Amino acid sequence: MWDYTDKVKDHFLNPRNVGKIEGADGVGEVGSLACGDALTLYFKLDGEGRIKEARFQTFGCASAIASSSALTEMLIGLTLEEAEKITNEQIADYLGGLPKEKMHCSVMGRDALEKAITCYRGDAQKKIDGEIVCECFGVTDRQIERTVRENHLTTIEEVTDYVKAGGGCGNCHEKIQAIIDAVLGKEPLAAKRPVHLTNLQKIKLIEQTLEREIKPALNQDGGDIELVDVEGNTVKVRLQGTCASCRKSHITLKHHVEQKLRELMAPELMVEEVSG
């Protein structure tokens, strides 16, 4: 159960300004049902150029509904110049904070607002800003760079919490890390010179990596992992404890065990589960 503030709960249970505005001056749509979150934001201006009405329609979790509701409250009475300065952190702060795993909901609100303002200014068909880095969730390098910079992010996991990038197949992790390093001013790591290992040396290194880097996290949840065999670049393991019966065990293997072994040992390693 997420640790939601009272204000998040209030905006989730009693969302403000739900619905569509007919003849809206600005409309912004972000997300998709396939990704699990979708938001459409509407606003209408008064005769002096201030937002007199803001409404939303969303499909998503409690944080998505609460963030959208909060955003509409924040917008009413602002000029577009004032509105476009709203950040995702301000949306989260308005709610008294959001769990880090749900910060992407506040980012989604900010992105919907930007699209709605772009729509009003007559550039609704604006070309995608940047190149797609995360194919699973359609997130661009510019979106990741901006989010890292604005929220002082330092890890791939934090980027996933804020914009979902990297939370699918994991193929974009290297690109996300490169963006983080560029924003933080880090020099890219020099490519490691390949070292030929005997199968016995490889097994020993894998066992050490499992013991030091992987088992502790699994043990915390009542799970464990056992190295069964190594055939070439295929690492055969057996999950134990709660991990063995978990429906998401394949995610644990690919996005945690395999990723860690590739990162610390060799990028060509593949992890395969052995049953029984």
PDB file of C-alpha atoms in Angstrom:
ATOM      1  CA  MET A   1       0.000   0.000   0.000  1.00  0.00           C
ATOM      2  CA  TRP A   2       1.413   3.379  -1.031  1.00  0.00           C
ATOM      3  CA  ASP A   3       1.930   5.970   1.707  1.00  0.00           C
ATOM      4  CA  TYR A   4      -0.343   8.726   0.389  1.00  0.00           C
ATOM      5  CA  THR A   5      -0.822  12.091   2.080  1.00  0.00           C
ATOM      6  CA  ASP A   6      -4.289  13.146   3.213  1.00  0.00           C
ATOM      7  CA  LYS A   7      -4.402  15.665   0.368  1.00  0.00           C
ATOM      8  CA  VAL A   8      -3.651  12.991  -2.236  1.00  0.00           C
ATOM      9  CA  LYS A   9      -6.411  10.830  -0.786  1.00  0.00           C
ATOM     10  CA  ASP A  10      -8.827  13.781  -0.828  1.00  0.00           C
ATOM     11  CA  HIS A  11      -8.127  14.642  -4.475  1.00  0.00           C
ATOM     12  CA  PHE A  12      -8.410  10.964  -5.415  1.00  0.00           C
ATOM     13  CA  LEU A  13     -11.678  10.330  -3.563  1.00  0.00           C
ATOM     14  CA  ASN A  14     -13.139  13.771  -4.362  1.00  0.00           C
ATOM     15  CA  PRO A  15     -11.470  14.858  -7.621  1.00  0.00           C
ATOM     16  CA  ARG A  16     -12.085  18.436  -8.695  1.00  0.00           C
ATOM     17  CA  ASN A  17     -12.950  19.605 -12.205  1.00  0.00           C
ATOM     18  CA  VAL A  18     -13.538  16.208 -13.796  1.00  0.00           C
ATOM     19  CA  GLY A  19     -14.906  16.154 -17.316  1.00  0.00           C
ATOM     20  CA  LYS A  20     -14.598  17.659 -20.754  1.00  0.00           C
ATOM     21  CA  ILE A  21     -14.846  21.329 -21.776  1.00  0.00           C
ATOM     22  CA  GLU A  22     -16.798  21.764 -24.980  1.00  0.00           C
ATOM     23  CA  GLY A  23     -15.119  24.360 -27.181  1.00  0.00           C
ATOM     24  CA  ALA A  24     -11.987  24.392 -25.014  1.00  0.00           C
ATOM     25  CA  ASP A  25      -9.257  26.858 -25.952  1.00  0.00           C
ATOM     26  CA  GLY A  26      -6.553  24.313 -25.214  1.00  0.00           C
ATOM     27  CA  VAL A  27      -6.528  20.491 -25.118  1.00  0.00           C
ATOM     28  CA  GLY A  28      -3.553  18.323 -24.198  1.00  0.00           C
ATOM     29  CA  GLU A  29      -3.448  14.520 -24.388  1.00  0.00           C
ATOM     30  CA  VAL A  30      -0.631  12.412 -22.977  1.00  0.00           C
ATOM     31  CA  GLY A  31      -0.024   8.762 -22.169  1.00  0.00           C
ATOM     32  CA  SER A  32      -1.940   5.789 -23.508  1.00  0.00           C
ATOM     33  CA  LEU A  33      -4.176   3.045 -22.203  1.00  0.00           C
ATOM     34  CA  ALA A  34      -1.549   0.534 -23.316  1.00  0.00           C
ATOM     35  CA  CYS A  35       0.938   2.090 -20.882  1.00  0.00           C
ATOM     36  CA  GLY A  36      -1.587   2.147 -18.046  1.00  0.00           C
ATOM     37  CA  ASP A  37      -1.978   5.935 -17.732  1.00  0.00           C
ATOM     38  CA  ALA A  38      -3.743   8.429 -19.984  1.00  0.00           C
ATOM     39  CA  LEU A  39      -4.700  12.057 -19.363  1.00  0.00           C
ATOM     40  CA  THR A  40      -6.566  14.702 -21.332  1.00  0.00           C
ATOM     41  CA  LEU A  41      -6.422  18.255 -19.962  1.00  0.00           C
ATOM     42  CA  TYR A  42      -8.760  21.049 -21.087  1.00  0.00           C
ATOM     43  CA  PHE A  43      -8.728  24.780 -20.334  1.00  0.00           C
ATOM     44  CA  LYS A  44     -10.776  27.817 -21.319  1.00  0.00           C
ATOM     45  CA  LEU A  45      -9.675  31.448 -21.076  1.00  0.00           C
ATOM     46  CA  ASP A  46     -11.616  34.506 -20.000  1.00  0.00           C
ATOM     47  CA  GLY A  47     -11.605  37.846 -21.829  1.00  0.00           C
ATOM     48  CA  GLU A  48      -8.385  38.915 -20.098  1.00  0.00           C
ATOM     49  CA  GLY A  49      -6.358  35.859 -21.089  1.00  0.00           C
ATOM     50  CA  ARG A  50      -6.587  34.070 -17.755  1.00  0.00           C
ATOM     51  CA  ILE A  51      -7.648  30.456 -17.301  1.00  0.00           C
ATOM     52  CA  LYS A  52     -11.218  30.587 -16.061  1.00  0.00           C
ATOM     53  CA  GLU A  53     -11.910  26.867 -16.306  1.00  0.00           C
ATOM     54  CA  ALA A  54      -9.738  23.749 -16.304  1.00  0.00           C
ATOM     55  CA  ARG A  55     -10.969  20.167 -16.475  1.00  0.00           C
ATOM     56  CA  PHE A  56      -9.514  16.731 -16.988  1.00  0.00           C
ATOM     57  CA  GLN A  57     -10.318  13.169 -17.973  1.00  0.00           C
ATOM     58  CA  THR A  58      -7.911  10.463 -16.886  1.00  0.00           C
ATOM     59  CA  PHE A  59      -7.404   6.741 -16.809  1.00  0.00           C
ATOM     60  CA  GLY A  60      -4.883   5.793 -14.164  1.00  0.00           C
ATOM     61  CA  CYS A  61      -4.074   5.196 -10.528  1.00  0.00           C
ATOM     62  CA  ALA A  62      -4.902   7.258  -7.448  1.00  0.00           C
ATOM     63  CA  SER A  63      -1.802   9.417  -7.962  1.00  0.00           C
ATOM     64  CA  ALA A  64      -2.733  10.136 -11.588  1.00  0.00           C
ATOM     65  CA  ILE A  65      -6.227  11.246 -10.604  1.00  0.00           C
ATOM     66  CA  ALA A  66      -4.990  13.296  -7.653  1.00  0.00           C
ATOM     67  CA  SER A  67      -2.229  14.976  -9.706  1.00  0.00           C
ATOM     68  CA  SER A  68      -4.661  15.884 -12.493  1.00  0.00           C
ATOM     69  CA  SER A  69      -7.208  17.229 -10.011  1.00  0.00           C
ATOM     70  CA  ALA A  70      -4.549  19.289  -8.223  1.00  0.00           C
ATOM     71  CA  LEU A  71      -3.243  20.704 -11.498  1.00  0.00           C
ATOM     72  CA  THR A  72      -6.659  22.012 -12.536  1.00  0.00           C
ATOM     73  CA  GLU A  73      -6.985  23.761  -9.155  1.00  0.00           C
ATOM     74  CA  MET A  74      -3.559  25.340  -9.595  1.00  0.00           C
ATOM     75  CA  LEU A  75      -4.344  26.575 -13.109  1.00  0.00           C
ATOM     76  CA  ILE A  76      -7.537  28.513 -12.495  1.00  0.00           C
ATOM     77  CA  GLY A  77      -6.828  32.245 -12.466  1.00  0.00           C
ATOM     78  CA  LEU A  78      -3.386  32.033 -14.092  1.00  0.00           C
ATOM     79  CA  THR A  79      -2.246  33.490 -17.398  1.00  0.00           C
ATOM     80  CA  LEU A  80      -0.723  31.050 -19.867  1.00  0.00           C
ATOM     81  CA  GLU A  81       2.702  32.558 -19.186  1.00  0.00           C
ATOM     82  CA  GLU A  82       2.255  31.814 -15.487  1.00  0.00           C
ATOM     83  CA  ALA A  83       0.781  28.371 -16.135  1.00  0.00           C
ATOM     84  CA  GLU A  84       3.628  27.175 -18.339  1.00  0.00           C
ATOM     85  CA  LYS A  85       6.055  27.763 -15.466  1.00  0.00           C
ATOM     86  CA  ILE A  86       4.375  25.086 -13.345  1.00  0.00           C
ATOM     87  CA  THR A  87       6.716  22.140 -12.737  1.00  0.00           C
ATOM     88  CA  ASN A  88       5.924  18.562 -11.820  1.00  0.00           C
ATOM     89  CA  GLU A  89       7.582  19.170  -8.434  1.00  0.00           C
ATOM     90  CA  GLN A  90       5.090  21.948  -7.729  1.00  0.00           C
ATOM     91  CA  ILE A  91       2.199  19.615  -8.527  1.00  0.00           C
ATOM     92  CA  ALA A  92       3.614  17.034  -6.116  1.00  0.00           C
ATOM     93  CA  ASP A  93       4.260  19.696  -3.452  1.00  0.00           C
ATOM     94  CA  TYR A  94       0.676  20.945  -3.794  1.00  0.00           C
ATOM     95  CA  LEU A  95      -0.428  17.443  -2.786  1.00  0.00           C
ATOM     96  CA  GLY A  96       1.992  17.273   0.118  1.00  0.00           C
ATOM     97  CA  GLY A  97       4.272  14.923  -1.808  1.00  0.00           C
ATOM     98  CA  LEU A  98       3.945  11.732  -3.843  1.00  0.00           C
ATOM     99  CA  PRO A  99       5.659   8.341  -3.450  1.00  0.00           C
ATOM    100  CA  LYS A 100       8.795   8.364  -5.615  1.00  0.00           C
ATOM    101  CA  GLU A 101       7.378   5.479  -7.649  1.00  0.00           C
ATOM    102  CA  LYS A 102       4.411   7.692  -8.562  1.00  0.00           C
ATOM    103  CA  MET A 103       6.218  10.889  -9.545  1.00  0.00           C
ATOM    104  CA  HIS A 104       5.550  10.070 -13.211  1.00  0.00           C
ATOM    105  CA  CYS A 105       1.932  11.078 -12.543  1.00  0.00           C
ATOM    106  CA  SER A 106       2.946  14.661 -11.784  1.00  0.00           C
ATOM    107  CA  VAL A 107       5.201  14.663 -14.872  1.00  0.00           C
ATOM    108  CA  MET A 108       2.241  13.471 -16.959  1.00  0.00           C
ATOM    109  CA  GLY A 109       0.201  16.447 -15.691  1.00  0.00           C
ATOM    110  CA  ARG A 110       2.955  18.882 -16.577  1.00  0.00           C
ATOM    111  CA  ASP A 111       3.297  17.361 -20.063  1.00  0.00           C
ATOM    112  CA  ALA A 112      -0.475  17.539 -20.667  1.00  0.00           C
ATOM    113  CA  LEU A 113      -0.440  21.222 -19.700  1.00  0.00           C
ATOM    114  CA  GLU A 114       2.376  21.945 -22.153  1.00  0.00           C
ATOM    115  CA  LYS A 115       0.490  20.196 -24.955  1.00  0.00           C
ATOM    116  CA  ALA A 116      -2.702  22.093 -24.135  1.00  0.00           C
ATOM    117  CA  ILE A 117      -0.858  25.425 -24.302  1.00  0.00           C
ATOM    118  CA  THR A 118       0.832  24.350 -27.553  1.00  0.00           C
ATOM    119  CA  CYS A 119      -2.621  23.485 -28.915  1.00  0.00           C
ATOM    120  CA  TYR A 120      -3.951  26.950 -28.021  1.00  0.00           C
ATOM    121  CA  ARG A 121      -1.023  28.620 -29.739  1.00  0.00           C
ATOM    122  CA  GLY A 122      -1.805  26.778 -32.965  1.00  0.00           C
ATOM    123  CA  ASP A 123       1.010  24.239 -32.969  1.00  0.00           C
ATOM    124  CA  ALA A 124      -0.961  21.127 -32.031  1.00  0.00           C
ATOM    125  CA  GLN A 125       0.811  18.983 -34.619  1.00  0.00           C
ATOM    126  CA  LYS A 126       4.249  19.876 -33.320  1.00  0.00           C
ATOM    127  CA  LYS A 127       6.910  17.343 -34.207  1.00  0.00           C
ATOM    128  CA  ILE A 128       8.111  15.026 -31.446  1.00  0.00           C
ATOM    129  CA  ASP A 129      10.794  16.857 -29.490  1.00  0.00           C
ATOM    130  CA  GLY A 130      13.880  14.688 -29.630  1.00  0.00           C
ATOM    131  CA  GLU A 131      14.489  11.036 -30.426  1.00  0.00           C
ATOM    132  CA  ILE A 132      12.615   8.139 -28.859  1.00  0.00           C
ATOM    133  CA  VAL A 133      14.861   6.413 -26.318  1.00  0.00           C
ATOM    134  CA  CYS A 134      12.331   4.179 -24.555  1.00  0.00           C
ATOM    135  CA  GLU A 135      10.262   2.392 -27.196  1.00  0.00           C
ATOM    136  CA  CYS A 136       8.043   0.722 -24.579  1.00  0.00           C
ATOM    137  CA  PHE A 137       6.673   4.030 -23.280  1.00  0.00           C
ATOM    138  CA  GLY A 138       7.540   6.411 -26.123  1.00  0.00           C
ATOM    139  CA  VAL A 139       9.848   8.635 -24.047  1.00  0.00           C
ATOM    140  CA  THR A 140      12.364  10.860 -25.835  1.00  0.00           C
ATOM    141  CA  ASP A 141      15.901  11.866 -24.934  1.00  0.00           C
ATOM    142  CA  ARG A 142      14.736  15.473 -24.414  1.00  0.00           C
ATOM    143  CA  GLN A 143      12.066  14.368 -21.924  1.00  0.00           C
ATOM    144  CA  ILE A 144      14.573  12.298 -19.985  1.00  0.00           C
ATOM    145  CA  GLU A 145      17.191  15.057 -20.017  1.00  0.00           C
ATOM    146  CA  ARG A 146      14.727  17.655 -18.797  1.00  0.00           C
ATOM    147  CA  THR A 147      13.384  15.412 -16.041  1.00  0.00           C
ATOM    148  CA  VAL A 148      16.880  14.494 -14.849  1.00  0.00           C
ATOM    149  CA  ARG A 149      17.919  18.149 -14.800  1.00  0.00           C
ATOM    150  CA  GLU A 150      14.786  19.536 -13.110  1.00  0.00           C
ATOM    151  CA  ASN A 151      14.513  16.828 -10.451  1.00  0.00           C
ATOM    152  CA  HIS A 152      18.223  16.185  -9.838  1.00  0.00           C
ATOM    153  CA  LEU A 153      17.953  12.493 -10.701  1.00  0.00           C
ATOM    154  CA  THR A 154      21.052  10.304 -10.610  1.00  0.00           C
ATOM    155  CA  THR A 155      19.920   6.734 -11.385  1.00  0.00           C
ATOM    156  CA  ILE A 156      17.996   4.822 -14.034  1.00  0.00           C
ATOM    157  CA  GLU A 157      15.531   3.688 -11.346  1.00  0.00           C
ATOM    158  CA  GLU A 158      14.709   7.317 -10.519  1.00  0.00           C
ATOM    159  CA  VAL A 159      14.165   8.111 -14.209  1.00  0.00           C
ATOM    160  CA  THR A 160      11.734   5.176 -14.391  1.00  0.00           C
ATOM    161  CA  ASP A 161       9.842   6.506 -11.350  1.00  0.00           C
ATOM    162  CA  TYR A 162       9.444   9.923 -12.994  1.00  0.00           C
ATOM    163  CA  VAL A 163       8.777   9.164 -16.679  1.00  0.00           C
ATOM    164  CA  LYS A 164       8.509   5.333 -16.841  1.00  0.00           C
ATOM    165  CA  ALA A 165      11.424   5.158 -19.295  1.00  0.00           C
ATOM    166  CA  GLY A 166      13.398   1.981 -18.676  1.00  0.00           C
ATOM    167  CA  GLY A 167      10.539   0.214 -16.953  1.00  0.00           C
ATOM    168  CA  GLY A 168       9.771  -2.148 -19.827  1.00  0.00           C
ATOM    169  CA  CYS A 169      12.217  -4.351 -21.712  1.00  0.00           C
ATOM    170  CA  GLY A 170      15.288  -2.583 -20.347  1.00  0.00           C
ATOM    171  CA  ASN A 171      16.996  -2.203 -23.735  1.00  0.00           C
ATOM    172  CA  CYS A 172      17.191   1.580 -23.262  1.00  0.00           C
ATOM    173  CA  HIS A 173      19.074   1.505 -19.946  1.00  0.00           C
ATOM    174  CA  GLU A 174      22.442   2.218 -21.543  1.00  0.00           C
ATOM    175  CA  LYS A 175      21.071   5.285 -23.359  1.00  0.00           C
ATOM    176  CA  ILE A 176      19.330   6.542 -20.211  1.00  0.00           C
ATOM    177  CA  GLN A 177      22.573   6.203 -18.251  1.00  0.00           C
ATOM    178  CA  ALA A 178      24.423   8.145 -20.950  1.00  0.00           C
ATOM    179  CA  ILE A 179      21.877  10.972 -20.673  1.00  0.00           C
ATOM    180  CA  ILE A 180      22.203  11.021 -16.876  1.00  0.00           C
ATOM    181  CA  ASP A 181      26.001  11.147 -17.164  1.00  0.00           C
ATOM    182  CA  ALA A 182      25.833  13.975 -19.695  1.00  0.00           C
ATOM    183  CA  VAL A 183      23.548  16.064 -17.475  1.00  0.00           C
ATOM    184  CA  LEU A 184      25.715  15.414 -14.417  1.00  0.00           C
ATOM    185  CA  GLY A 185      28.851  16.252 -16.371  1.00  0.00           C
ATOM    186  CA  LYS A 186      30.363  12.803 -15.966  1.00  0.00           C
ATOM    187  CA  GLU A 187      32.842  11.436 -18.457  1.00  0.00           C
ATOM    188  CA  PRO A 188      31.614   8.222 -20.078  1.00  0.00           C
ATOM    189  CA  LEU A 189      33.375   5.172 -18.718  1.00  0.00           C
ATOM    190  CA  ALA A 190      36.154   3.841 -20.903  1.00  0.00           C
ATOM    191  CA  ALA A 191      35.276   0.576 -22.563  1.00  0.00           C
ATOM    192  CA  LYS A 192      36.612  -2.362 -20.601  1.00  0.00           C
ATOM    193  CA  ARG A 193      39.176  -4.461 -22.361  1.00  0.00           C
ATOM    194  CA  PRO A 194      37.732  -7.939 -22.794  1.00  0.00           C
ATOM    195  CA  VAL A 195      39.422 -10.561 -20.642  1.00  0.00           C
ATOM    196  CA  HIS A 196      39.243 -14.215 -21.534  1.00  0.00           C
ATOM    197  CA  LEU A 197      38.051 -16.326 -18.612  1.00  0.00           C
ATOM    198  CA  THR A 198      38.017 -20.060 -18.214  1.00  0.00           C
ATOM    199  CA  ASN A 199      34.603 -21.547 -17.440  1.00  0.00           C
ATOM    200  CA  LEU A 200      35.727 -22.196 -13.857  1.00  0.00           C
ATOM    201  CA  GLN A 201      36.776 -18.551 -13.412  1.00  0.00           C
ATOM    202  CA  LYS A 202      33.496 -17.394 -14.928  1.00  0.00           C
ATOM    203  CA  ILE A 203      31.472 -19.582 -12.551  1.00  0.00           C
ATOM    204  CA  LYS A 204      33.409 -18.279  -9.562  1.00  0.00           C
ATOM    205  CA  LEU A 205      32.859 -14.635 -10.571  1.00  0.00           C
ATOM    206  CA  ILE A 206      29.159 -15.243 -11.170  1.00  0.00           C
ATOM    207  CA  GLU A 207      28.804 -16.887  -7.765  1.00  0.00           C
ATOM    208  CA  GLN A 208      30.552 -13.939  -6.113  1.00  0.00           C
ATOM    209  CA  THR A 209      28.326 -11.467  -7.940  1.00  0.00           C
ATOM    210  CA  LEU A 210      25.175 -13.363  -6.955  1.00  0.00           C
ATOM    211  CA  GLU A 211      26.260 -13.460  -3.306  1.00  0.00           C
ATOM    212  CA  ARG A 212      27.303  -9.801  -3.118  1.00  0.00           C
ATOM    213  CA  GLU A 213      24.954  -7.956  -5.472  1.00  0.00           C
ATOM    214  CA  ILE A 214      21.811 -10.039  -6.005  1.00  0.00           C
ATOM    215  CA  LYS A 215      21.023 -12.381  -3.130  1.00  0.00           C
ATOM    216  CA  PRO A 216      20.733  -9.675  -0.420  1.00  0.00           C
ATOM    217  CA  ALA A 217      17.850  -7.958  -2.250  1.00  0.00           C
ATOM    218  CA  LEU A 218      16.037 -11.253  -2.853  1.00  0.00           C
ATOM    219  CA  ASN A 219      16.582 -12.379   0.735  1.00  0.00           C
ATOM    220  CA  GLN A 220      14.829  -9.252   2.021  1.00  0.00           C
ATOM    221  CA  ASP A 221      11.622 -10.447   0.373  1.00  0.00           C
ATOM    222  CA  GLY A 222      12.017 -14.060   1.489  1.00  0.00           C
ATOM    223  CA  GLY A 223      13.496 -15.243  -1.774  1.00  0.00           C
ATOM    224  CA  ASP A 224      16.813 -16.651  -2.922  1.00  0.00           C
ATOM    225  CA  ILE A 225      18.692 -17.792  -6.024  1.00  0.00           C
ATOM    226  CA  GLU A 226      21.008 -20.733  -6.730  1.00  0.00           C
ATOM    227  CA  LEU A 227      23.535 -21.016  -9.546  1.00  0.00           C
ATOM    228  CA  VAL A 228      22.961 -24.348 -11.325  1.00  0.00           C
ATOM    229  CA  ASP A 229      25.339 -24.229 -14.283  1.00  0.00           C
ATOM    230  CA  VAL A 230      27.069 -21.993 -16.819  1.00  0.00           C
ATOM    231  CA  GLU A 231      27.096 -22.996 -20.490  1.00  0.00           C
ATOM    232  CA  GLY A 232      28.993 -20.510 -22.602  1.00  0.00           C
ATOM    233  CA  ASN A 233      27.219 -17.190 -21.981  1.00  0.00           C
ATOM    234  CA  THR A 234      24.071 -18.811 -20.582  1.00  0.00           C
ATOM    235  CA  VAL A 235      23.790 -18.658 -16.794  1.00  0.00           C
ATOM    236  CA  LYS A 236      21.364 -21.267 -15.485  1.00  0.00           C
ATOM    237  CA  VAL A 237      19.815 -20.483 -12.103  1.00  0.00           C
ATOM    238  CA  ARG A 238      17.059 -21.748  -9.828  1.00  0.00           C
ATOM    239  CA  LEU A 239      14.851 -19.333  -7.901  1.00  0.00           C
ATOM    240  CA  GLN A 240      13.963 -20.306  -4.360  1.00  0.00           C
ATOM    241  CA  GLY A 241      11.634 -19.195  -1.562  1.00  0.00           C
ATOM    242  CA  THR A 242       9.041 -16.556  -2.465  1.00  0.00           C
ATOM    243  CA  CYS A 243      10.799 -15.890  -5.760  1.00  0.00           C
ATOM    244  CA  ALA A 244      10.051 -19.430  -6.974  1.00  0.00           C
ATOM    245  CA  SER A 245       6.285 -18.944  -6.730  1.00  0.00           C
ATOM    246  CA  CYS A 246       6.155 -15.279  -7.751  1.00  0.00           C
ATOM    247  CA  ARG A 247       4.223 -14.565 -10.964  1.00  0.00           C
ATOM    248  CA  LYS A 248       6.740 -11.850 -11.822  1.00  0.00           C
ATOM    249  CA  SER A 249       9.799 -14.080 -11.464  1.00  0.00           C
ATOM    250  CA  HIS A 250      10.676 -13.594 -15.158  1.00  0.00           C
ATOM    251  CA  ILE A 251      10.908  -9.845 -14.531  1.00  0.00           C
ATOM    252  CA  THR A 252      13.213 -10.451 -11.570  1.00  0.00           C
ATOM    253  CA  LEU A 253      15.442 -12.645 -13.739  1.00  0.00           C
ATOM    254  CA  LYS A 254      15.657 -10.286 -16.711  1.00  0.00           C
ATOM    255  CA  HIS A 255      15.498  -6.831 -15.110  1.00  0.00           C
ATOM    256  CA  HIS A 256      17.482  -7.552 -11.964  1.00  0.00           C
ATOM    257  CA  VAL A 257      19.617 -10.698 -12.135  1.00  0.00           C
ATOM    258  CA  GLU A 258      20.554 -10.625 -15.835  1.00  0.00           C
ATOM    259  CA  GLN A 259      20.952  -6.850 -15.914  1.00  0.00           C
ATOM    260  CA  LYS A 260      23.263  -6.899 -12.889  1.00  0.00           C
ATOM    261  CA  LEU A 261      25.413  -9.717 -14.272  1.00  0.00           C
ATOM    262  CA  ARG A 262      25.716  -7.942 -17.618  1.00  0.00           C
ATOM    263  CA  GLU A 263      26.609  -4.672 -15.927  1.00  0.00           C
ATOM    264  CA  LEU A 264      29.246  -6.134 -13.614  1.00  0.00           C
ATOM    265  CA  MET A 265      30.649  -8.951 -15.743  1.00  0.00           C
ATOM    266  CA  ALA A 266      29.866  -9.184 -19.456  1.00  0.00           C
ATOM    267  CA  PRO A 267      27.088  -7.658 -21.628  1.00  0.00           C
ATOM    268  CA  GLU A 268      26.552 -10.911 -23.532  1.00  0.00           C
ATOM    269  CA  LEU A 269      25.467 -12.975 -20.507  1.00  0.00           C
ATOM    270  CA  MET A 270      21.930 -14.393 -20.546  1.00  0.00           C
ATOM    271  CA  VAL A 271      20.086 -15.794 -17.536  1.00  0.00           C
ATOM    272  CA  GLU A 272      17.883 -18.844 -17.865  1.00  0.00           C
ATOM    273  CA  GLU A 273      15.698 -20.321 -15.128  1.00  0.00           C
ATOM    274  CA  VAL A 274      15.887 -24.025 -14.372  1.00  0.00           C
ATOM    275  CA  SER A 275      12.744 -25.496 -12.851  1.00  0.00           C
ATOM    276  CA  GLY A 276      12.554 -28.249 -10.281  1.00  0.00           C
TER     277      GLY A 276
END
